[in-house]
Amino acid sequence: MDGLRALAVVLVVIFHAWPAAVPGGFIGVDVFFVISGFIITRQLAAEFESGSFSYWAFLGRRIRRLVPAAFVCCLLATVVASKLLMPEALTDFSESLAAVWTMTANIYFYLNTGYFDGASAEAPLLHMWSLAVEDQFYLTWPLLLALLFSRLATRRRIVVAVLVLAALSLVHSDFSASRNPSLAFYLPLSRAFELLAGCALALALPFLSLPKRSLAPLSLLGFALVLGSAFVINAETKFPGLTVVPTVVGTVLLIGTGLFGSTLVTRLLSLTPSVLVGKMSYSIYLYHWPVLAFATYWLGRTPDAAEAAYLVALSLALAVLSWLLVEQWATRRLQLAALPAGTLMRLTVAGSIPFCLFAGAIAATRGWPQRLDAPAYAVYKAASSGNPLRPSCDGYDLAFRNNGTCTFGRPLAGRSSYDIAIFGDSNADQFVPMIAKLSQSAGLSGRQITQSSCGPLIGASRGGAAYLEEQCARYQETIIKFLDRNPDLKIAVLSSVWSNYWTATPNRISTDAEPPSFGHFASRTIELFRKRGIKVLVIGQIPHFTTFSLRCLADAHRKDTEDRDCALPRDEGITPDIIGAQAILEAIDRDDAGVSFLSMLDLLCTTANCSAFKDDVLLYRDRGHLNALGAEYLARFASLPRLDR
């Protein structure tokens, strides 16, 4: 079994460190689930049949096995997080820490982040979701199995019942994977069939037999199914559901054939290095991800292959120390095996309280910003500021609601028309503080009409999921409705990640027969405004950083090297599609006196670099968006189109 654990943890570590090498290496967790179901059920079934089962004694064994190493790992992670993370990230960490010690980490991450989301790469305790699933299994399965043993007379009937439960879980998992992938990934009902597969195998052992000649081909098949899944599945695959069935079946075959005889695969998995890695697999799993996540946060990007190798080596060193000093030495030294289950539970609760208190203190202080020096605090304060109108005003369904909140500049008088409005995606939303400041100075009444992920080009589709296509089409219809309801609109501000539409295609509201192109969609959209007598200010795309480390930015601010440290090389930040889109928008500006173009590339980039700072002011809040303070600061470099009086 240790060799199979080694295979599982190696797949997980390689996926996290070098995802392109084994794109489906995360199925190692599914192998662990099957192993856990098998081992736990084999022990429980023997105790039920001998009459020696004790629920509390079972939980005590789980605590002895899992809690000490997890406690030390979380303690070390908390120390590092307190030193390294900026307030917002520390708040997220502390919330996940509390979730770990209330056995709800999977629920926390389901509610807050997808496993494959970019932000999850900087969540040091993300990997604890799978341990929470197992904890929830440990709490419920012994009670359910006790009920099955009391109600059903034979193991065969119990196996049938377990397989029925597994089938129901699989159906739910596959259904959820299509409609709510995050729920299917994190929550126990969608994962139960994997654990139950191992349970069914353990219960079926007394009446299960395999011919000796079948062991070698079956073990090879099991190995191929597991390893093949790791290379075929990827982050875009519908998962778990039916996709993970080959992994589950392969793991069952590897466990089963290993119990009935020796094969090439079982001998390979029984080699000393494999067994040793398997014995340390729990500590390896605990430490590898926090090391990688903290490094990703520190660097502001994903570690490259060489850096990942050093980080994996560091995590293995920590895992060895954890296995030797915590799992082995401390467990014996503290005589945990002799402590009653009740004492172990009280110690676990007592150990979890400091983590929960820490989480509460971090939440109460909003990330403990008092620990930062002045330059770091200035960076944190700027980066944590966003458009304050966004929660109430971003979204096509909010375009005609919350006018009191979403109006900027001069207050709107009664049911009169707005003077100015800003249209576009989140790269338009970021400019609302700038446009609001300019509108206030000009005495204009303005409104935010934005929709995240949707540009303002009428009839254009950037591609993507069907729901996003429909959302953007409805947003474009909303723009037209807004113009109809505001006939005296004087200025329209258009902004977007224009490069997303460089290869745009027509959507369902497009009525044009002309070949689609960015220039066509941009010209027709601006023409729509100009025909109504509306002047147009087009704001160019800002450079999007490939890395964005608040730590690096704070260091640069501290050393007064903002113009070069943490900067983005111009040729990396300004891609051909950005240049092409800007050239077309500038040409429209030259051809129509009622159109103005504001180049962000000219403002934010030199001939060599693009900086997140301007005049020592941090402009950005993440890799691709300005913060509110930065947007307001840029107002001094911008002006609204002149209106005829």
XYZ file of C-alpha atoms in Angstrom:
645
model
C 0.000 0.000 0.000
C 2.899 2.363 0.671
C 4.056 2.056 -2.921
C 0.627 3.057 -4.174
C 0.638 6.024 -1.792
C 4.027 6.968 -3.255
C 2.601 6.908 -6.778
C -0.308 9.112 -5.677
C 1.771 11.751 -3.910
C 4.384 11.872 -6.683
C 1.653 12.576 -9.228
C 0.255 15.387 -7.074
C 3.650 16.983 -6.433
C 4.692 16.862 -10.093
C 1.373 18.412 -11.141
C 1.717 21.254 -8.656
C 5.376 21.929 -9.440
C 5.449 21.253 -13.195
C 1.809 21.118 -14.363
C 2.660 20.793 -18.030
C 4.593 17.575 -17.349
C 1.627 15.689 -15.881
C -1.482 17.778 -16.606
C -3.792 15.428 -14.724
C -1.510 14.693 -11.776
C -4.186 15.974 -9.408
C -5.860 12.538 -9.769
C -3.321 11.398 -7.173
C -5.815 12.716 -4.612
C -8.441 10.366 -6.053
C -6.037 7.465 -5.592
C -5.681 8.506 -1.939
C -9.471 8.524 -1.562
C -9.772 4.931 -2.775
C -6.898 3.826 -0.513
C -8.494 5.523 2.511
C -11.862 3.905 1.857
C -10.213 0.490 1.587
C -7.976 0.699 4.661
C -10.570 2.226 6.978
C -13.332 -0.174 5.959
C -11.088 -3.221 6.261
C -10.318 -2.244 9.865
C -13.905 -1.364 10.706
C -15.380 -4.528 9.186
C -13.039 -6.716 11.250
C -14.042 -4.840 14.413
C -17.764 -5.083 13.658
C -17.500 -8.836 13.127
C -15.458 -9.347 16.286
C -17.703 -7.064 18.335
C -14.797 -4.794 19.309
C -15.831 -1.662 17.411
C -15.716 1.647 19.262
C -16.555 4.855 17.411
C -14.486 6.959 19.821
C -11.515 4.610 19.642
C -11.680 4.843 15.831
C -11.662 8.655 15.939
C -8.783 8.509 18.405
C -6.708 6.494 15.936
C -7.420 9.025 13.199
C -6.370 11.891 15.477
C -3.090 10.161 16.394
C -2.347 9.587 12.726
C -3.303 12.952 11.246
C -3.420 15.788 13.756
C 0.171 16.142 15.081
C 1.815 16.623 11.672
C -1.007 18.878 10.453
C -0.739 20.998 13.608
C 2.989 21.605 13.152
C 2.588 22.285 9.427
C -0.176 24.843 10.048
C 1.835 26.453 12.842
C 4.843 26.933 10.559
C 2.619 28.158 7.728
C 1.016 30.697 10.079
C 4.414 32.083 11.077
C 5.484 32.421 7.433
C 2.145 33.944 6.422
C 2.368 36.547 9.194
C 5.781 37.633 7.938
C 5.209 37.373 4.201
C 1.601 38.079 3.264
C 0.069 41.479 2.744
C -3.126 42.168 4.744
C -5.691 40.979 2.212
C -3.798 37.755 1.559
C -3.257 37.207 5.296
C -6.986 37.603 5.878
C -7.698 34.933 3.259
C -5.071 32.677 4.813
C -6.495 33.070 8.316
C -10.015 32.254 7.111
C -8.747 29.090 5.429
C -6.791 28.221 8.584
C -9.960 28.385 10.673
C -11.709 26.234 8.073
C -8.945 23.616 8.276
C -9.384 23.292 12.042
C -13.156 23.115 11.836
C -12.902 20.386 9.166
C -14.616 22.580 6.548
C -11.685 23.546 4.296
C -13.374 21.981 1.274
C -16.518 24.040 1.899
C -14.466 27.209 2.410
C -12.609 26.817 -0.884
C -15.814 25.859 -2.694
C -17.326 29.161 -1.570
C -14.221 31.231 -2.271
C -12.082 29.878 -5.092
C -11.948 27.252 -7.806
C -9.128 24.707 -7.546
C -7.728 25.726 -10.925
C -8.288 29.491 -10.565
C -5.198 31.681 -10.775
C -5.726 33.027 -7.255
C -5.714 29.520 -5.773
C -2.009 29.182 -6.652
C -1.270 31.608 -3.794
C -3.514 29.893 -1.200
C -1.074 28.031 1.099
C -3.740 25.759 2.629
C -5.661 24.947 -0.541
C -4.535 21.318 -0.432
C -6.293 20.831 2.890
C -9.610 20.529 1.072
C -8.967 16.828 0.472
C -8.157 16.201 4.133
C -11.470 17.855 5.041
C -13.290 15.448 2.703
C -11.576 12.544 4.453
C -12.379 13.985 7.895
C -16.047 14.195 6.939
C -15.831 10.598 5.725
C -14.262 9.467 9.019
C -17.059 11.114 11.001
C -19.932 9.585 9.047
C -18.845 6.298 7.455
C -18.364 4.242 10.653
C -21.909 5.105 11.732
C -23.374 4.256 8.332
C -21.378 1.035 8.135
C -22.552 0.082 11.642
C -26.129 0.563 10.439
C -25.484 -1.634 7.395
C -23.952 -4.394 9.522
C -26.908 -4.272 11.912
C -29.572 -4.319 9.188
C -28.070 -6.577 6.533
C -27.185 -10.163 7.319
C -24.219 -10.796 5.028
C -21.243 -9.019 3.588
C -22.544 -9.669 0.085
C -25.666 -7.620 0.807
C -23.575 -4.901 2.401
C -21.348 -4.767 -0.687
C -24.421 -4.415 -2.916
C -25.705 -1.582 -0.707
C -22.316 0.178 -0.819
C -22.149 -0.140 -4.606
C -25.650 1.348 -4.899
C -24.547 4.300 -2.760
C -21.424 4.661 -4.897
C -23.514 4.655 -8.082
C -25.796 7.380 -6.697
C -22.764 9.452 -5.753
C -21.279 8.980 -9.221
C -24.482 10.133 -10.900
C -24.570 13.207 -8.653
C -20.875 13.865 -9.302
C -21.201 13.684 -13.072
C -24.312 15.870 -13.065
C -22.645 18.459 -10.810
C -19.412 18.437 -12.803
C -21.355 19.750 -15.794
C -23.382 22.370 -13.942
C -21.321 23.375 -10.928
C -17.746 22.115 -11.361
C -16.482 23.688 -8.133
C -19.188 21.979 -6.067
C -18.431 18.651 -7.723
C -14.718 19.071 -7.089
C -14.801 20.037 -3.418
C -17.861 18.584 -1.722
C -18.051 15.080 -0.244
C -21.208 13.801 -1.955
C -19.500 14.193 -5.320
C -16.398 12.385 -4.074
C -18.072 9.679 -2.001
C -18.067 7.094 -4.815
C -14.266 7.134 -4.870
C -14.035 6.352 -1.170
C -16.901 3.844 -1.438
C -15.089 1.983 -4.226
C -12.290 1.235 -1.753
C -14.898 0.379 0.896
C -16.625 -2.112 -1.414
C -13.315 -3.814 -2.208
C -12.492 -4.194 1.499
C -15.916 -5.668 2.256
C -15.766 -8.057 -0.708
C -12.353 -9.546 0.163
C -13.628 -12.686 1.992
C -15.501 -13.936 -1.102
C -13.272 -12.404 -3.761
C -10.727 -14.510 -5.641
C -8.548 -13.854 -8.647
C -6.884 -16.529 -10.802
C -3.121 -16.291 -10.539
C -2.714 -15.912 -14.292
C -4.959 -12.809 -14.248
C -2.941 -10.902 -11.651
C -0.213 -9.605 -13.987
C -2.524 -8.296 -16.746
C -4.962 -6.808 -14.231
C -2.204 -5.040 -12.311
C -0.750 -3.685 -15.567
C -4.229 -2.529 -16.579
C -4.697 -0.799 -13.221
C -1.312 0.912 -13.490
C -2.073 2.016 -17.059
C -5.476 3.411 -16.056
C -4.025 5.489 -13.222
C -0.959 6.698 -15.090
C -2.884 7.225 -18.324
C -5.481 9.334 -16.535
C -2.723 11.547 -15.165
C -1.609 12.361 -18.721
C -4.994 12.494 -20.466
C -7.004 14.540 -17.943
C -6.274 18.242 -17.508
C -7.680 21.324 -15.786
C -10.185 21.859 -18.630
C -11.646 18.349 -18.397
C -15.066 17.872 -16.833
C -14.179 16.532 -13.401
C -14.708 14.419 -11.330
C -17.780 12.431 -12.474
C -17.291 9.725 -15.081
C -13.893 11.176 -15.968
C -12.339 9.858 -12.775
C -13.820 6.336 -13.061
C -10.717 4.931 -14.843
C -8.531 6.236 -12.008
C -10.812 4.685 -9.392
C -11.012 1.358 -11.227
C -7.252 1.351 -11.759
C -6.608 1.958 -8.065
C -9.019 -0.820 -7.079
C -7.212 -3.179 -9.457
C -3.800 -2.236 -8.052
C -4.959 -2.773 -4.464
C -6.791 -5.999 -5.290
C -4.056 -7.669 -7.321
C -1.487 -6.684 -4.706
C -3.411 -8.668 -2.095
C -3.476 -11.883 -4.130
C 0.082 -12.208 -5.335
C 3.252 -10.658 -6.692
C 3.422 -9.043 -10.118
C 5.849 -6.787 -11.936
C 3.800 -3.750 -10.857
C 3.537 -4.806 -7.217
C 7.282 -5.497 -7.125
C 7.936 -2.060 -8.605
C 5.710 -0.442 -5.984
C 7.406 -2.505 -3.270
C 10.910 -1.226 -3.968
C 12.517 0.422 -0.955
C 12.407 3.982 -2.361
C 8.717 3.582 -3.239
C 7.854 2.265 0.207
C 9.832 5.031 1.923
C 8.126 7.755 -0.112
C 4.790 6.107 0.646
C 5.465 6.129 4.375
C 6.282 9.842 4.166
C 3.445 10.612 1.741
C 1.291 12.371 4.352
C 4.068 14.777 5.332
C 5.059 15.270 1.690
C 1.476 16.164 0.865
C 1.247 18.540 3.823
C 4.391 20.535 3.027
C 4.799 20.593 -0.742
C 1.892 22.911 -1.490
C 2.489 25.639 1.141
C 6.111 25.909 -0.031
C 5.024 26.327 -3.662
C 2.167 28.715 -2.787
C 4.301 30.983 -0.607
C 6.948 31.082 -3.335
C 4.347 31.969 -5.955
C 3.172 34.842 -3.765
C 6.745 35.988 -3.072
C 7.710 35.941 -6.748
C 4.408 37.330 -8.021
C 4.348 34.578 -10.648
C 4.464 30.824 -11.066
C 7.962 29.473 -10.302
C 9.858 28.332 -13.372
C 11.034 24.738 -13.743
C 14.369 25.244 -11.985
C 12.849 27.235 -9.151
C 10.177 24.571 -8.741
C 12.898 21.930 -8.412
C 14.500 23.823 -5.518
C 11.110 24.318 -3.878
C 10.227 20.637 -4.174
C 13.594 19.759 -2.642
C 12.865 22.118 0.257
C 9.408 20.641 0.779
C 10.864 17.111 0.755
C 13.396 18.144 3.404
C 10.584 19.534 5.559
C 8.573 16.364 4.968
C 11.464 14.163 6.095
C 11.806 16.228 9.272
C 8.058 16.056 9.842
C 8.010 12.292 9.377
C 11.008 11.670 11.634
C 10.385 14.259 14.350
C 6.589 14.515 14.455
C 5.043 11.372 12.993
C 7.667 9.096 14.583
C 9.622 10.608 17.480
C 7.081 13.024 18.982
C 4.246 10.508 18.725
C 6.280 7.976 20.714
C 7.738 10.554 23.085
C 4.322 11.962 23.976
C 2.925 8.420 24.237
C -0.068 9.342 22.116
C -0.885 5.663 21.598
C -1.567 5.337 25.317
C -3.854 8.353 25.565
C -7.607 7.656 25.589
C -9.680 8.923 22.693
C -11.447 11.504 24.860
C -8.141 13.072 25.881
C -6.966 13.190 22.271
C -10.169 14.931 21.225
C -9.844 17.515 23.974
C -6.227 18.149 22.980
C -7.274 18.559 19.346
C -9.953 21.093 20.256
C -7.489 22.911 22.507
C -4.933 22.991 19.693
C -7.455 24.340 17.205
C -8.532 27.249 19.419
C -5.347 29.338 18.902
C -5.686 28.992 15.125
C -9.328 30.100 15.249
C -8.469 32.992 17.592
C -5.693 34.046 15.205
C -8.171 33.981 12.327
C -10.608 36.114 14.306
C -7.908 38.626 15.219
C -6.751 38.926 11.604
C -10.325 39.420 10.420
C -10.971 42.049 13.123
C -7.846 44.018 12.133
C -8.451 43.498 8.384
C -5.182 41.693 7.851
C -3.071 43.244 10.606
C -1.717 46.131 8.478
C -0.043 47.629 11.579
C 2.851 45.188 11.105
C 3.823 46.845 7.800
C 6.372 49.633 7.458
C 5.373 52.897 5.746
C 6.305 51.950 2.130
C 4.605 48.556 2.385
C 1.524 50.126 3.956
C 1.300 52.713 1.173
C 1.437 49.952 -1.439
C -1.133 47.872 0.449
C -3.512 50.817 0.855
C -3.351 51.699 -2.834
C -3.614 48.117 -4.110
C -6.596 47.345 -1.891
C -8.602 50.274 -3.268
C -11.051 49.630 -6.062
C -13.931 51.422 -7.686
C -16.370 51.884 -4.774
C -19.344 51.866 -7.152
C -18.590 48.441 -8.595
C -20.652 46.238 -6.214
C -23.817 48.228 -6.908
C -23.260 49.293 -10.503
C -21.295 46.688 -12.498
C -23.613 44.395 -14.449
C -26.150 44.824 -17.244
C -28.961 43.983 -14.820
C -27.988 47.008 -12.668
C -27.949 49.563 -15.497
C -31.333 51.013 -14.549
C -31.167 50.442 -10.813
C -29.320 52.067 -7.915
C -29.156 55.441 -9.680
C -28.564 57.211 -6.384
C -25.444 55.104 -5.794
C -24.226 54.795 -9.372
C -24.421 58.475 -10.313
C -21.141 60.395 -10.164
C -20.245 64.047 -10.732
C -23.230 66.397 -10.581
C -26.344 64.824 -9.013
C -28.961 63.798 -11.560
C -31.962 66.132 -11.520
C -35.239 64.217 -11.453
C -35.741 62.056 -14.545
C -33.407 64.085 -16.744
C -30.818 62.520 -19.015
C -27.293 61.781 -17.917
C -24.525 63.917 -19.458
C -21.810 61.284 -19.534
C -21.583 57.490 -19.174
C -18.750 54.982 -19.201
C -19.201 51.679 -21.042
C -17.086 48.518 -21.113
C -15.732 45.614 -19.094
C -13.720 45.582 -15.859
C -11.094 47.669 -17.652
C -13.778 50.350 -17.947
C -14.928 49.886 -14.365
C -11.377 50.664 -13.226
C -11.560 54.134 -14.827
C -14.767 55.200 -13.063
C -12.854 57.080 -10.295
C -10.947 58.997 -12.997
C -14.046 59.831 -15.051
C -15.975 60.724 -11.883
C -13.283 63.240 -10.925
C -13.275 64.799 -14.380
C -17.082 64.896 -14.449
C -17.219 66.611 -11.075
C -14.848 69.297 -12.299
C -16.889 69.786 -15.492
C -20.246 69.852 -13.659
C -21.530 66.790 -15.550
C -23.832 64.059 -14.290
C -22.427 60.608 -15.029
C -23.379 56.942 -14.812
C -21.425 53.674 -14.853
C -22.798 51.148 -17.387
C -20.273 48.302 -17.288
C -20.285 44.520 -17.363
C -17.249 42.499 -16.309
C -15.789 40.362 -19.106
C -17.868 42.147 -21.768
C -16.550 44.898 -24.016
C -18.746 47.679 -25.438
C -18.395 46.725 -29.112
C -21.959 46.240 -30.355
C -22.524 42.943 -32.159
C -19.046 41.591 -31.329
C -18.253 38.318 -29.576
C -14.874 37.510 -28.051
C -15.743 33.808 -27.838
C -16.006 31.734 -24.684
C -18.649 29.809 -22.778
C -22.280 30.028 -23.897
C -23.389 31.758 -20.702
C -20.723 34.465 -21.232
C -21.789 34.926 -24.848
C -25.375 35.508 -23.768
C -24.333 37.795 -20.908
C -22.336 39.997 -23.273
C -25.117 40.088 -25.862
C -27.566 41.242 -23.202
C -25.075 43.862 -22.039
C -24.773 45.249 -25.572
C -28.574 45.412 -25.800
C -28.536 47.280 -22.478
C -26.134 49.891 -23.901
C -28.611 50.629 -26.681
C -31.514 50.817 -24.219
C -29.517 53.234 -22.076
C -28.913 55.493 -25.059
C -32.633 55.427 -25.893
C -33.538 56.400 -22.322
C -30.900 59.156 -22.175
C -31.406 61.146 -25.379
C -29.371 64.107 -24.111
C -26.236 62.092 -23.333
C -23.284 64.253 -24.358
C -20.205 62.072 -23.803
C -19.646 58.326 -23.983
C -16.443 56.877 -22.534
C -15.488 53.496 -23.998
C -12.858 51.246 -22.464
C -12.032 47.553 -22.620
C -9.345 44.950 -22.962
C -9.457 45.744 -26.668
C -7.059 42.957 -27.585
C -9.707 40.421 -26.516
C -11.703 41.528 -29.560
C -8.871 41.510 -32.085
C -10.334 38.327 -33.595
C -13.982 39.094 -32.710
C -16.860 37.354 -34.456
C -20.517 38.415 -34.773
C -22.884 37.550 -31.929
C -26.647 37.058 -31.994
C -27.458 40.806 -32.067
C -25.169 41.575 -34.994
C -26.995 42.635 -38.166
C -23.969 43.265 -40.376
C -23.162 41.303 -43.475
C -19.603 42.655 -43.699
C -16.660 40.384 -42.804
C -16.006 40.661 -39.062
C -12.924 42.503 -37.851
C -11.929 44.603 -34.866
C -11.884 47.731 -37.021
C -15.388 47.040 -38.318
C -16.897 46.511 -34.864
C -15.079 49.533 -33.388
C -16.139 51.837 -36.250
C -19.776 50.720 -36.180
C -20.004 51.079 -32.389
C -18.506 54.584 -32.372
C -20.767 55.492 -35.309
C -23.764 54.429 -33.204
C -22.855 57.076 -30.625
C -21.835 59.769 -33.106
C -25.132 59.531 -35.038
C -26.862 60.537 -31.805
C -24.629 63.580 -31.452
C -22.619 61.995 -28.619
C -18.911 62.737 -28.361
C -16.748 59.705 -27.664
C -13.668 59.315 -25.481
C -11.934 55.996 -26.137
C -9.455 54.909 -23.448
C -6.703 52.611 -24.632
C -5.835 49.318 -23.022
C -3.490 49.318 -20.059
C -0.495 46.951 -20.097
C -1.245 43.690 -18.283
C 1.560 42.479 -16.055
C 2.708 38.864 -16.177
C 3.765 39.129 -12.509
C 2.376 41.326 -9.761
C 4.000 40.985 -6.359
C 3.009 43.467 -3.660
C 6.163 42.448 -1.792
C 8.305 43.392 -4.787
C 6.378 46.634 -5.268
C 6.817 47.540 -1.602
C 10.567 46.901 -1.858
C 10.777 49.065 -4.980
C 8.830 51.841 -3.282
C 11.109 51.549 -0.251
C 14.258 51.858 -2.393
C 12.780 54.447 -4.786
C 13.386 52.159 -7.763
C 9.795 51.942 -9.002
C 10.739 52.768 -12.592
C 12.761 49.571 -13.055
C 12.117 47.082 -10.220
C 9.013 44.926 -10.758
C 8.539 46.637 -14.138
C 7.263 44.863 -17.230
C 9.493 44.892 -20.332
C 7.650 46.880 -22.985
C 7.862 44.132 -25.596
C 6.183 41.708 -23.146
C 3.438 44.095 -22.068
C 2.546 45.480 -25.479
C 1.635 42.591 -27.741
C 0.896 42.799 -31.490
C -2.882 42.607 -30.967
C -2.722 45.506 -28.471
C -0.670 47.546 -30.964
C -3.065 46.663 -33.777
C -6.190 47.594 -31.830
C -4.641 50.870 -30.680
C -3.648 51.813 -34.230
C -7.235 51.361 -35.426
C -8.675 53.389 -32.534
C -6.122 56.173 -33.129
C -7.101 56.241 -36.809
C -10.765 56.681 -35.896
C -9.714 59.529 -33.574
C -7.868 61.274 -36.442
C -10.804 60.905 -38.845
C -13.548 62.238 -36.540
C -13.254 65.430 -34.501
C -15.942 64.131 -32.178
C -13.773 61.189 -31.103
C -10.836 61.428 -28.680
C -8.355 58.685 -27.870
C -6.380 58.487 -24.619
C -3.363 56.190 -24.861
C -2.544 54.355 -21.668
C 0.579 52.903 -23.244
C 2.033 56.382 -23.661
C 1.195 57.226 -20.055
C 2.410 54.043 -18.393
C 5.319 52.879 -20.534
C 8.731 54.175 -21.521
C 10.638 52.882 -24.523
C 11.991 50.109 -22.274
C 9.480 49.283 -19.539
C 5.899 49.561 -18.352
C 5.674 50.396 -14.652
C 2.922 49.833 -12.085
C 3.893 53.247 -10.651
C 3.669 56.770 -11.976
C 5.365 59.575 -10.060
C 5.766 57.238 -7.058
C 2.016 56.490 -7.026
C 1.041 52.807 -7.322
C -1.547 52.631 -10.095
C -2.435 48.941 -10.155
C -4.389 46.640 -7.830
C -3.604 43.397 -9.651
C -1.950 42.250 -12.860
C -4.534 43.778 -15.158
C -6.504 46.467 -13.299
C -5.872 49.917 -11.886
C -6.689 50.722 -8.284
C -8.992 53.601 -7.353
C -6.207 55.884 -6.110
C -4.213 55.266 -9.272
C -7.187 55.919 -11.546
C -7.916 59.191 -9.746
C -4.273 60.204 -10.067
C -4.377 59.644 -13.833
C -7.174 62.204 -14.115
C -4.487 64.898 -14.219
C -3.254 63.448 -17.510
C -6.708 63.153 -19.100
C -9.461 65.458 -20.263
C -13.032 65.032 -21.417
C -14.102 66.054 -24.938
C -14.998 69.730 -25.150
C -18.709 70.380 -25.321
C -20.314 73.029 -27.467
C -22.082 75.542 -25.258
